[in-house]
C-alpha cells in the first residue's frame, strides 16, 4: 500500500516537470517569434526609408547624405544586398551619384 502511495505521489511531480518543459518551450518559441517580428519590422522600415528617397530617381546632395546615413542601419537590419550594395556605392560616391546605383535601388524597391 505504501509503495502504491509513493508511486501515486510521484505522478503529480512528473506532470509538473513535464509541464515546465512545455512552458519553457512555449516561452522560447514566443521569444523567437517576437525577435523575428522585430527584425522584419526593422528591415521593412529601413527599406522604406531608402526607397522613399530614390522614388523619383533624383538624388540630391541632402538625399545622398540621408542614404549614406542608412548604410549601417541597412546592414544591421539585414536588408538584402540588392539594396545595400547600390546604397553603399551611392554613399561612397562623393558629389557625383552613380545613376546605375540609383536605378538599381529603384528596381530593387519596386520588387
PDB file of C-alpha atoms in Angstrom:
ATOM      1  CA  UNK A   1       0.000   0.000   0.000  1.00  0.00           C
ATOM      2  CA  UNK A   2       2.815   2.383   0.901  1.00  0.00           C
ATOM      3  CA  UNK A   3       4.500   1.545  -2.353  1.00  0.00           C
ATOM      4  CA  UNK A   4       1.358   2.383  -4.315  1.00  0.00           C
ATOM      5  CA  UNK A   5       1.062   5.712  -2.479  1.00  0.00           C
ATOM      6  CA  UNK A   6       4.698   6.510  -3.230  1.00  0.00           C
ATOM      7  CA  UNK A   7       4.152   5.831  -6.939  1.00  0.00           C
ATOM      8  CA  UNK A   8       0.941   7.858  -6.986  1.00  0.00           C
ATOM      9  CA  UNK A   9       2.593  10.783  -5.218  1.00  0.00           C
ATOM     10  CA  UNK A  10       5.337  10.829  -7.854  1.00  0.00           C
ATOM     11  CA  UNK A  11       2.795  11.218 -10.685  1.00  0.00           C
ATOM     12  CA  UNK A  12       1.990  14.900  -9.963  1.00  0.00           C
ATOM     13  CA  UNK A  13       5.691  15.666  -9.739  1.00  0.00           C
ATOM     14  CA  UNK A  14       6.273  14.102 -13.160  1.00  0.00           C
ATOM     15  CA  UNK A  15       3.360  16.087 -14.593  1.00  0.00           C
ATOM     16  CA  UNK A  16       4.775  19.318 -13.165  1.00  0.00           C
ATOM     17  CA  UNK A  17       8.218  18.568 -14.601  1.00  0.00           C
ATOM     18  CA  UNK A  18       6.750  17.723 -17.998  1.00  0.00           C
ATOM     19  CA  UNK A  19       4.598  20.852 -17.859  1.00  0.00           C
ATOM     20  CA  UNK A  20       7.622  23.017 -17.074  1.00  0.00           C
ATOM     21  CA  UNK A  21       9.345  21.732 -20.192  1.00  0.00           C
ATOM     22  CA  UNK A  22       6.303  22.599 -22.277  1.00  0.00           C
ATOM     23  CA  UNK A  23       6.080  26.059 -20.730  1.00  0.00           C
ATOM     24  CA  UNK A  24       9.771  26.642 -21.329  1.00  0.00           C
ATOM     25  CA  UNK A  25       9.436  25.534 -24.948  1.00  0.00           C
ATOM     26  CA  UNK A  26       6.413  27.779 -25.476  1.00  0.00           C
ATOM     27  CA  UNK A  27       8.237  30.732 -23.931  1.00  0.00           C
ATOM     28  CA  UNK A  28      11.251  30.100 -26.157  1.00  0.00           C
ATOM     29  CA  UNK A  29       9.042  29.906 -29.238  1.00  0.00           C
ATOM     30  CA  UNK A  30       7.293  33.142 -28.293  1.00  0.00           C
ATOM     31  CA  UNK A  31      10.611  34.919 -27.758  1.00  0.00           C
ATOM     32  CA  UNK A  32      11.945  33.703 -31.113  1.00  0.00           C
ATOM     33  CA  UNK A  33       8.741  34.769 -32.841  1.00  0.00           C
ATOM     34  CA  UNK A  34       8.903  38.224 -31.250  1.00  0.00           C
ATOM     35  CA  UNK A  35      12.560  38.651 -32.218  1.00  0.00           C
ATOM     36  CA  UNK A  36      11.768  37.636 -35.780  1.00  0.00           C
ATOM     37  CA  UNK A  37       8.928  40.160 -35.973  1.00  0.00           C
ATOM     38  CA  UNK A  38      11.166  42.942 -34.644  1.00  0.00           C
ATOM     39  CA  UNK A  39      13.891  42.103 -37.172  1.00  0.00           C
ATOM     40  CA  UNK A  40      11.378  42.054 -40.023  1.00  0.00           C
ATOM     41  CA  UNK A  41       9.929  45.386 -38.926  1.00  0.00           C
ATOM     42  CA  UNK A  42      13.413  46.932 -38.791  1.00  0.00           C
ATOM     43  CA  UNK A  43      14.255  45.628 -42.256  1.00  0.00           C
ATOM     44  CA  UNK A  44      10.962  46.909 -43.648  1.00  0.00           C
ATOM     45  CA  UNK A  45      11.442  50.352 -42.090  1.00  0.00           C
ATOM     46  CA  UNK A  46      14.979  50.844 -43.405  1.00  0.00           C
ATOM     47  CA  UNK A  47      13.930  49.601 -46.839  1.00  0.00           C
ATOM     48  CA  UNK A  48      11.005  52.039 -46.825  1.00  0.00           C
ATOM     49  CA  UNK A  49      13.274  54.953 -45.921  1.00  0.00           C
ATOM     50  CA  UNK A  50      15.757  54.104 -48.689  1.00  0.00           C
ATOM     51  CA  UNK A  51      13.047  53.564 -51.286  1.00  0.00           C
ATOM     52  CA  UNK A  52      11.298  56.825 -50.430  1.00  0.00           C
ATOM     53  CA  UNK A  53      14.494  58.797 -51.101  1.00  0.00           C
ATOM     54  CA  UNK A  54      15.139  57.248 -54.540  1.00  0.00           C
ATOM     55  CA  UNK A  55      11.497  57.015 -55.573  1.00  0.00           C
ATOM     56  CA  UNK A  56      11.667  59.874 -58.104  1.00  0.00           C
ATOM     57  CA  UNK A  57      15.067  58.820 -59.486  1.00  0.00           C
ATOM     58  CA  UNK A  58      16.683  62.110 -58.465  1.00  0.00           C
ATOM     59  CA  UNK A  59      19.193  62.070 -55.641  1.00  0.00           C
ATOM     60  CA  UNK A  60      20.221  65.468 -54.313  1.00  0.00           C
ATOM     61  CA  UNK A  61      23.163  66.143 -52.033  1.00  0.00           C
ATOM     62  CA  UNK A  62      20.875  66.003 -48.992  1.00  0.00           C
ATOM     63  CA  UNK A  63      19.327  62.755 -50.308  1.00  0.00           C
ATOM     64  CA  UNK A  64      22.818  61.282 -50.705  1.00  0.00           C
ATOM     65  CA  UNK A  65      23.633  62.257 -47.125  1.00  0.00           C
ATOM     66  CA  UNK A  66      20.414  60.643 -45.915  1.00  0.00           C
ATOM     67  CA  UNK A  67      21.180  57.476 -47.876  1.00  0.00           C
ATOM     68  CA  UNK A  68      24.724  57.447 -46.521  1.00  0.00           C
ATOM     69  CA  UNK A  69      23.310  57.549 -43.016  1.00  0.00           C
ATOM     70  CA  UNK A  70      21.171  54.494 -43.758  1.00  0.00           C
ATOM     71  CA  UNK A  71      24.027  52.215 -44.876  1.00  0.00           C
ATOM     72  CA  UNK A  72      24.918  50.900 -41.415  1.00  0.00           C
ATOM     73  CA  UNK A  73      21.256  50.647 -40.408  1.00  0.00           C
ATOM     74  CA  UNK A  74      20.510  48.639 -43.555  1.00  0.00           C
ATOM     75  CA  UNK A  75      23.422  46.294 -42.873  1.00  0.00           C
ATOM     76  CA  UNK A  76      22.421  45.857 -39.235  1.00  0.00           C
ATOM     77  CA  UNK A  77      18.783  45.238 -40.124  1.00  0.00           C
ATOM     78  CA  UNK A  78      19.677  42.565 -42.658  1.00  0.00           C
ATOM     79  CA  UNK A  79      18.355  44.427 -45.686  1.00  0.00           C
ATOM     80  CA  UNK A  80      19.120  42.370 -48.814  1.00  0.00           C
ATOM     81  CA  UNK A  81      22.279  43.004 -50.841  1.00  0.00           C
ATOM     82  CA  UNK A  82      20.193  44.127 -53.811  1.00  0.00           C
ATOM     83  CA  UNK A  83      19.582  47.268 -51.763  1.00  0.00           C
ATOM     84  CA  UNK A  84      22.687  47.539 -49.588  1.00  0.00           C
ATOM     85  CA  UNK A  85      25.174  47.219 -52.459  1.00  0.00           C
ATOM     86  CA  UNK A  86      23.921  50.174 -54.544  1.00  0.00           C
ATOM     87  CA  UNK A  87      23.214  52.066 -51.325  1.00  0.00           C
ATOM     88  CA  UNK A  88      26.856  51.697 -50.308  1.00  0.00           C
ATOM     89  CA  UNK A  89      28.022  52.798 -53.755  1.00  0.00           C
ATOM     90  CA  UNK A  90      25.907  55.951 -53.508  1.00  0.00           C
ATOM     91  CA  UNK A  91      27.242  56.675 -50.027  1.00  0.00           C
ATOM     92  CA  UNK A  92      30.844  56.242 -51.192  1.00  0.00           C
ATOM     93  CA  UNK A  93      30.434  58.156 -54.462  1.00  0.00           C
ATOM     94  CA  UNK A  94      31.055  61.655 -53.191  1.00  0.00           C
ATOM     95  CA  UNK A  95      29.474  64.508 -55.112  1.00  0.00           C
ATOM     96  CA  UNK A  96      28.607  62.543 -58.250  1.00  0.00           C
ATOM     97  CA  UNK A  97      25.898  59.989 -57.508  1.00  0.00           C
ATOM     98  CA  UNK A  98      26.162  56.959 -59.825  1.00  0.00           C
ATOM     99  CA  UNK A  99      22.989  56.774 -61.905  1.00  0.00           C
ATOM    100  CA  UNK A 100      23.288  52.997 -62.269  1.00  0.00           C
ATOM    101  CA  UNK A 101      23.203  52.607 -58.484  1.00  0.00           C
ATOM    102  CA  UNK A 102      20.113  54.820 -58.244  1.00  0.00           C
ATOM    103  CA  UNK A 103      18.474  52.734 -60.981  1.00  0.00           C
ATOM    104  CA  UNK A 104      19.437  49.520 -59.189  1.00  0.00           C
ATOM    105  CA  UNK A 105      17.893  50.819 -55.965  1.00  0.00           C
ATOM    106  CA  UNK A 106      14.711  51.881 -57.715  1.00  0.00           C
ATOM    107  CA  UNK A 107      14.446  48.453 -59.335  1.00  0.00           C
ATOM    108  CA  UNK A 108      15.048  46.676 -56.001  1.00  0.00           C
ATOM    109  CA  UNK A 109      12.464  48.890 -54.328  1.00  0.00           C
ATOM    110  CA  UNK A 110       9.895  48.094 -56.983  1.00  0.00           C
ATOM    111  CA  UNK A 111      10.349  44.373 -56.471  1.00  0.00           C
TER     112      UNK A 111
END
